[in-house]
CSV table of C-alpha atoms in Angstrom, one decimal:
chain,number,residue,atom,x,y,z
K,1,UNK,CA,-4.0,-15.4,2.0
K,2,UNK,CA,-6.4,-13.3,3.9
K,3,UNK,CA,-9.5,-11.7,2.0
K,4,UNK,CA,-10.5,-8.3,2.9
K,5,UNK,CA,-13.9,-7.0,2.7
K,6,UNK,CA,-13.9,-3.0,2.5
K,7,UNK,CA,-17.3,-0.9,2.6
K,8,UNK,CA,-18.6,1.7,1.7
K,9,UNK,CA,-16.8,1.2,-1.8
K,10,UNK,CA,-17.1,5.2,-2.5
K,11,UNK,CA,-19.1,8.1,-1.1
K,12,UNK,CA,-19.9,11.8,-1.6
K,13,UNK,CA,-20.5,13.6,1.9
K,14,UNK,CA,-21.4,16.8,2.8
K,15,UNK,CA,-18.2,18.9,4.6
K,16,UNK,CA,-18.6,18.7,8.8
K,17,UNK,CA,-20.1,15.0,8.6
K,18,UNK,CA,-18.2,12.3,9.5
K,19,UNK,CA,-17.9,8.7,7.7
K,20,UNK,CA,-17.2,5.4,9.4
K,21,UNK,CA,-15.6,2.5,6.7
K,22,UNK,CA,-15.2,-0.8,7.5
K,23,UNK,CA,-12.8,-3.8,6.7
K,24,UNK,CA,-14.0,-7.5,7.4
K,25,UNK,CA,-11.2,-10.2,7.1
K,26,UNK,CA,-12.3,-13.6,6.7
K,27,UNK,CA,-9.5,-15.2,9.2
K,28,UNK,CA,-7.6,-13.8,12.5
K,29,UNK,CA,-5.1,-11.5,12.2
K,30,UNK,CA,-3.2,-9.4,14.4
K,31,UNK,CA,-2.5,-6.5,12.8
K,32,UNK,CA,-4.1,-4.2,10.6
K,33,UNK,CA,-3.5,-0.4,9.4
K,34,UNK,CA,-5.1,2.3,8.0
K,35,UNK,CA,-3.8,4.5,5.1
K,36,UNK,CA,-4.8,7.3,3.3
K,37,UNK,CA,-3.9,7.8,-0.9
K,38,UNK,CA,-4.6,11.8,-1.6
K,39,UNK,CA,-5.4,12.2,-5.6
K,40,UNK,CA,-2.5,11.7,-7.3
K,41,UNK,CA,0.1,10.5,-4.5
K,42,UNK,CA,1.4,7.6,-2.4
K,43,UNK,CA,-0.1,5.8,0.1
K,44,UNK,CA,0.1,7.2,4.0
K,45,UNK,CA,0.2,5.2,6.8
K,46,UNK,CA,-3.0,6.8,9.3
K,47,UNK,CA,-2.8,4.2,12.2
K,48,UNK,CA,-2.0,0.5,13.4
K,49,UNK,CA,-5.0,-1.0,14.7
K,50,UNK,CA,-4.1,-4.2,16.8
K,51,UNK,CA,-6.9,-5.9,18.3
K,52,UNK,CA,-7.2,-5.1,22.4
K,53,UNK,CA,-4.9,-2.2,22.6
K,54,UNK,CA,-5.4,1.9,21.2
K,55,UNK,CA,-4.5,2.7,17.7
K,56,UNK,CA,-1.0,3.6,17.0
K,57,UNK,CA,-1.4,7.3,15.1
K,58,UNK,CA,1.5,8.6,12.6
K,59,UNK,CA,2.8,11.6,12.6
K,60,UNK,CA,0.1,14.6,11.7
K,61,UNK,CA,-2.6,12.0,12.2
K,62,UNK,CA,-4.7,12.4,15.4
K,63,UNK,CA,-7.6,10.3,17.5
K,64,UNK,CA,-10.2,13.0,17.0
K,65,UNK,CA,-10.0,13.3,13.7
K,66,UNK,CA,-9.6,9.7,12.4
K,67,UNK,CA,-11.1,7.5,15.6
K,68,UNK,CA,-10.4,3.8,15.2
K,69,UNK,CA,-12.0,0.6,16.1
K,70,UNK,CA,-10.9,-2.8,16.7
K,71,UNK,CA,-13.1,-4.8,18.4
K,72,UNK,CA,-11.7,-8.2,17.4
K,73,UNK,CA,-9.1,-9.6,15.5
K,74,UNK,CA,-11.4,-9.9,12.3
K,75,UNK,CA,-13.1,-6.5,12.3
K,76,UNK,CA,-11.9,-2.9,12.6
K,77,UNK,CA,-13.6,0.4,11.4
K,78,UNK,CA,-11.9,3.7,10.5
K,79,UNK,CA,-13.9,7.0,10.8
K,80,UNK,CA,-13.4,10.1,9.5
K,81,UNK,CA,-14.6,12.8,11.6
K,82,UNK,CA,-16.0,16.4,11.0
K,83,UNK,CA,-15.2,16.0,6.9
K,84,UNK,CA,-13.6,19.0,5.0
K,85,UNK,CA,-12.6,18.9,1.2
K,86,UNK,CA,-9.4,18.1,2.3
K,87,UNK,CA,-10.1,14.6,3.1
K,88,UNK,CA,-11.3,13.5,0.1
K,89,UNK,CA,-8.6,10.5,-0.7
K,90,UNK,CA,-9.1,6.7,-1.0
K,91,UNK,CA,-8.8,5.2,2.5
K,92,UNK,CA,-7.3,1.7,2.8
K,93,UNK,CA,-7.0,-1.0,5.3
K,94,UNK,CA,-4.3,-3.4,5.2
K,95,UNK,CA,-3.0,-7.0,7.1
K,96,UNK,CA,0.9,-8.0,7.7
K,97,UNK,CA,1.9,-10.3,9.6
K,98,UNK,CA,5.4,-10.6,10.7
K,99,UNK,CA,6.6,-9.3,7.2
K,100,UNK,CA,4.8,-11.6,5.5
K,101,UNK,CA,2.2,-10.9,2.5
K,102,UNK,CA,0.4,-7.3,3.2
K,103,UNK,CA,-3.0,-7.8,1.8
K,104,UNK,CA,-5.0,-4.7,1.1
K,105,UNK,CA,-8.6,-3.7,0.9
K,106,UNK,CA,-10.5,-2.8,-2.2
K,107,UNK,CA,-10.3,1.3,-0.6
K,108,UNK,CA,-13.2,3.8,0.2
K,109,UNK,CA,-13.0,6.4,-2.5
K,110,UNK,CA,-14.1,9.6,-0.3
K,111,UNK,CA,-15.5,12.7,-2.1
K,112,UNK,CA,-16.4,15.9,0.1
K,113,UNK,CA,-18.4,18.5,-0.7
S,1,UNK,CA,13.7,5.7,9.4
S,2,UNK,CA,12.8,3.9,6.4
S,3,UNK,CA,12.5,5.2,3.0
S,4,UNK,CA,11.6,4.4,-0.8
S,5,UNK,CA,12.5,6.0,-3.6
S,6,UNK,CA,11.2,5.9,-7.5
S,7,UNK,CA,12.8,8.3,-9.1
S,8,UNK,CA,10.8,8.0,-12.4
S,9,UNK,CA,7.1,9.8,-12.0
S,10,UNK,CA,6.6,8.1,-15.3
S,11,UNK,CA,8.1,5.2,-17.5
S,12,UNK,CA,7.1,4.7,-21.2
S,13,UNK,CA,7.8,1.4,-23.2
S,14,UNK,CA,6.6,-0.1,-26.4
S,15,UNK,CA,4.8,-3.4,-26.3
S,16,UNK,CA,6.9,-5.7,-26.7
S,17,UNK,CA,10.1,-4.4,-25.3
S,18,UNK,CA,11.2,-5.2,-21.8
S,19,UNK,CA,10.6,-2.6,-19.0
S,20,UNK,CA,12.1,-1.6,-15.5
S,21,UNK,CA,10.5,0.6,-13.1
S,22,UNK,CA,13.2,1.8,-10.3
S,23,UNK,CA,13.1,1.4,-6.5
S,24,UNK,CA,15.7,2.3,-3.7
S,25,UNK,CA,15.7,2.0,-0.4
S,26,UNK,CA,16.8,2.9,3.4
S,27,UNK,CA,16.5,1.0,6.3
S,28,UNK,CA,18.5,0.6,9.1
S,29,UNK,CA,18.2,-3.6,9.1
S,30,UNK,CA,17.5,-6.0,6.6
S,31,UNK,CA,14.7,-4.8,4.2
S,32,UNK,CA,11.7,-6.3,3.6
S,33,UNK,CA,10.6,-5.6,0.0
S,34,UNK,CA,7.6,-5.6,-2.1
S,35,UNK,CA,5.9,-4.2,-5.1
S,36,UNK,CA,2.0,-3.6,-5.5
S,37,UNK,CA,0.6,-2.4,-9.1
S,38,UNK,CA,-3.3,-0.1,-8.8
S,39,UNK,CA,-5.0,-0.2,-11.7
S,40,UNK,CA,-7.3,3.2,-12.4
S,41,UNK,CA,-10.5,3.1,-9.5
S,42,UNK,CA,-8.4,0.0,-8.0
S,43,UNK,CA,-7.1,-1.0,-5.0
S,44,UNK,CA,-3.3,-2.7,-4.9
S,45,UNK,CA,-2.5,-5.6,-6.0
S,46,UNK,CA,0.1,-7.6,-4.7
S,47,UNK,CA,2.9,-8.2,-7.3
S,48,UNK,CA,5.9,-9.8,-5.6
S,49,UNK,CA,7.9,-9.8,-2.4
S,50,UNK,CA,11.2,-9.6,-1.4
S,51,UNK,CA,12.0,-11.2,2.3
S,52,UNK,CA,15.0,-13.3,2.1
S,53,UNK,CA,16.8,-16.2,0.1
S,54,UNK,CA,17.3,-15.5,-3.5
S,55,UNK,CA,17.7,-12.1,-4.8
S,56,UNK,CA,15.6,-12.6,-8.0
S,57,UNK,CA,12.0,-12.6,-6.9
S,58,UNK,CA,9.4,-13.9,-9.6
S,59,UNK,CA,6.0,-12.5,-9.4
S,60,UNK,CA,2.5,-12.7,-10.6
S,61,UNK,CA,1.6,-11.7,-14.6
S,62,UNK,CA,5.4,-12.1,-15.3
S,63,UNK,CA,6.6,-9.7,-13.3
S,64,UNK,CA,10.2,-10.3,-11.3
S,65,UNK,CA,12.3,-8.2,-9.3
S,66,UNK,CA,15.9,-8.0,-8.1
S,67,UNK,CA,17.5,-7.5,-4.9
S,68,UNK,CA,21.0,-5.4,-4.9
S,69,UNK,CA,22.0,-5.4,-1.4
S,70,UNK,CA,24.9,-3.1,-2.4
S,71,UNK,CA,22.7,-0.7,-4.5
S,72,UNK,CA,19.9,-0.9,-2.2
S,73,UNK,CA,17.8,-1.6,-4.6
S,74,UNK,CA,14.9,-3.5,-5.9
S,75,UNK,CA,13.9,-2.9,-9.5
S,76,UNK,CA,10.7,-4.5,-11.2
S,77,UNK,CA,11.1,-6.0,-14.4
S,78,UNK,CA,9.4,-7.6,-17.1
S,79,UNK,CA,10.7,-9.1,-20.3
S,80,UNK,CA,7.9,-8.3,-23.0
S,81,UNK,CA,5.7,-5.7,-21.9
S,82,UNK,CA,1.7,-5.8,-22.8
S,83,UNK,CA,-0.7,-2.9,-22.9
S,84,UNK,CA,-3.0,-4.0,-20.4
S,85,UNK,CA,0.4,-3.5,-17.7
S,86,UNK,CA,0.0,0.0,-18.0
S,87,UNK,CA,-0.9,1.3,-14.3
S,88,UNK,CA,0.6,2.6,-11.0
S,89,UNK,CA,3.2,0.8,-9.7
S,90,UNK,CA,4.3,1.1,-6.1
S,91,UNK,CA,7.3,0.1,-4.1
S,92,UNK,CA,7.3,-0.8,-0.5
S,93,UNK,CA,9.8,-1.1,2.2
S,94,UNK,CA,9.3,-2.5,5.8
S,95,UNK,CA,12.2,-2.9,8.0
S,96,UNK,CA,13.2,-6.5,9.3
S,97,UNK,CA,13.7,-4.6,12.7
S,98,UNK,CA,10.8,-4.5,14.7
S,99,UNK,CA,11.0,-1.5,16.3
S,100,UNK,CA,10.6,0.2,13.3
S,101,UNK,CA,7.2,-0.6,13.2
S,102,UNK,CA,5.2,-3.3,11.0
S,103,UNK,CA,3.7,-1.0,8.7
S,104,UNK,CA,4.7,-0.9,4.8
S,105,UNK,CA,6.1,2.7,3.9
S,106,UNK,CA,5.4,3.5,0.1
S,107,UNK,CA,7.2,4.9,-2.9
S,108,UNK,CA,6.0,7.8,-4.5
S,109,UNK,CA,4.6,5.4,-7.3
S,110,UNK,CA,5.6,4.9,-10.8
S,111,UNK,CA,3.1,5.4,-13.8
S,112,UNK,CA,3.9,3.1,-16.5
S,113,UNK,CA,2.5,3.7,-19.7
S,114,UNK,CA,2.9,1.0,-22.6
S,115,UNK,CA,1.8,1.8,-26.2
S,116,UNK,CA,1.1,-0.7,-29.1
């Protein structure tokens, strides 16, 4: 299965900055998502990123806030934009294909302060 | 819509003894099923899948799940339980049909706790 390589691992910001995380996969892949774990709950589905088209946003999720970049089908960034306390979750980026095996990233632990 | 339900915030089990942590499900197709254990400053691990063919699903570190069409349901199992499998355990669902999207939708998660 695909590996994922997620960065930054964890970060303290400063409230009104804005973070960008990455996730590098070492083979092609169509899609890819973005979800947010607040402390303490279940994982939430942010965006599908697929390579060559706009991000697919969720419900209460919007473009300004959580921008997202797929530039090609091994890369994409998620960035979290204009940072209040709020945000502090672990952000994770995730592969499916067709059903198949969903691999996850290792997750962005995000403090804000 | 899809849906997952764990009813149990939290299961407790001696080592030893076997344990079940509880997952239903809604879709409007056929399901596509997994479970995914996080360990504390972890991201998920992949345990086992459910997709089609046989209803018992084996998984990694002895882990296996069932599939109950009728019940809609796919509970996680393990015979002997061992300290070290105390963690967060999630359930996932992912309808077959397409046009529900490709994305997994999560259970609230299950905290299993195994003492010695």
């Amino acid at each position: 299965s695909a590996v994922i390589s997620q960065k930054p691992s964890r970060d303290i910001c400063q409230r009104g900055t804005s973070l960008t995380i990455q996730c590098q996969v070492d083979s092609q892949v169509t899609m890819m998502f973005w979800y947010r774990q607040q402390p303490g709950q279940s994982l939430t589905l942010i965006a599908t990123a697929n390579q060559g088209s706009e991000a697919t946003y969720e419900s209460g999720f919007v473009i300004d806030k959580f921008p997202i970049s797929r530039p090609n089908l091994t890369f994409s960034t998620l960035t979290v934009s204009n940072m209040s306390p709020e945000d502090s979750s672990i952000y994770l980026c995730s592969l499916g294909e067709q059903g198949e095996g969903y691999t996850f990233g290792s997750g962005t632990r995000l403090t804000v302060v | 819509a899809q849906s997952v339900a764990q009813p149990e915030d939290q299961v407790n089990v001696a080592e030893g003894n076997p344990l079940t942590v509880k997952c239903t499900y809604s879709v409007s197709g056929n399901p596509y099923l997994f479970w995914y254990v996080q360990y504390p400053n972890r991201g998920l691990q992949f345990l086992l899948k459910y997709i089609t063919g046989d209803n018992l699903v084996k998984g990694s570190y002895g882990f296996e799940a069932e599939f109950n069409k009728s019940q809609t349901s796919f509970h996680l199992k393990k015979p002997s339980a061992l300290v070290s499998d105390s963690a967060l355990y999630f359930c996932a669902v992912r309808d077959s049909d397409s046009n529900s999207g490709y994305a997994l939708n999560f259970g609230k998660g299950t905290s299993l706790l195994v003492t010695p």
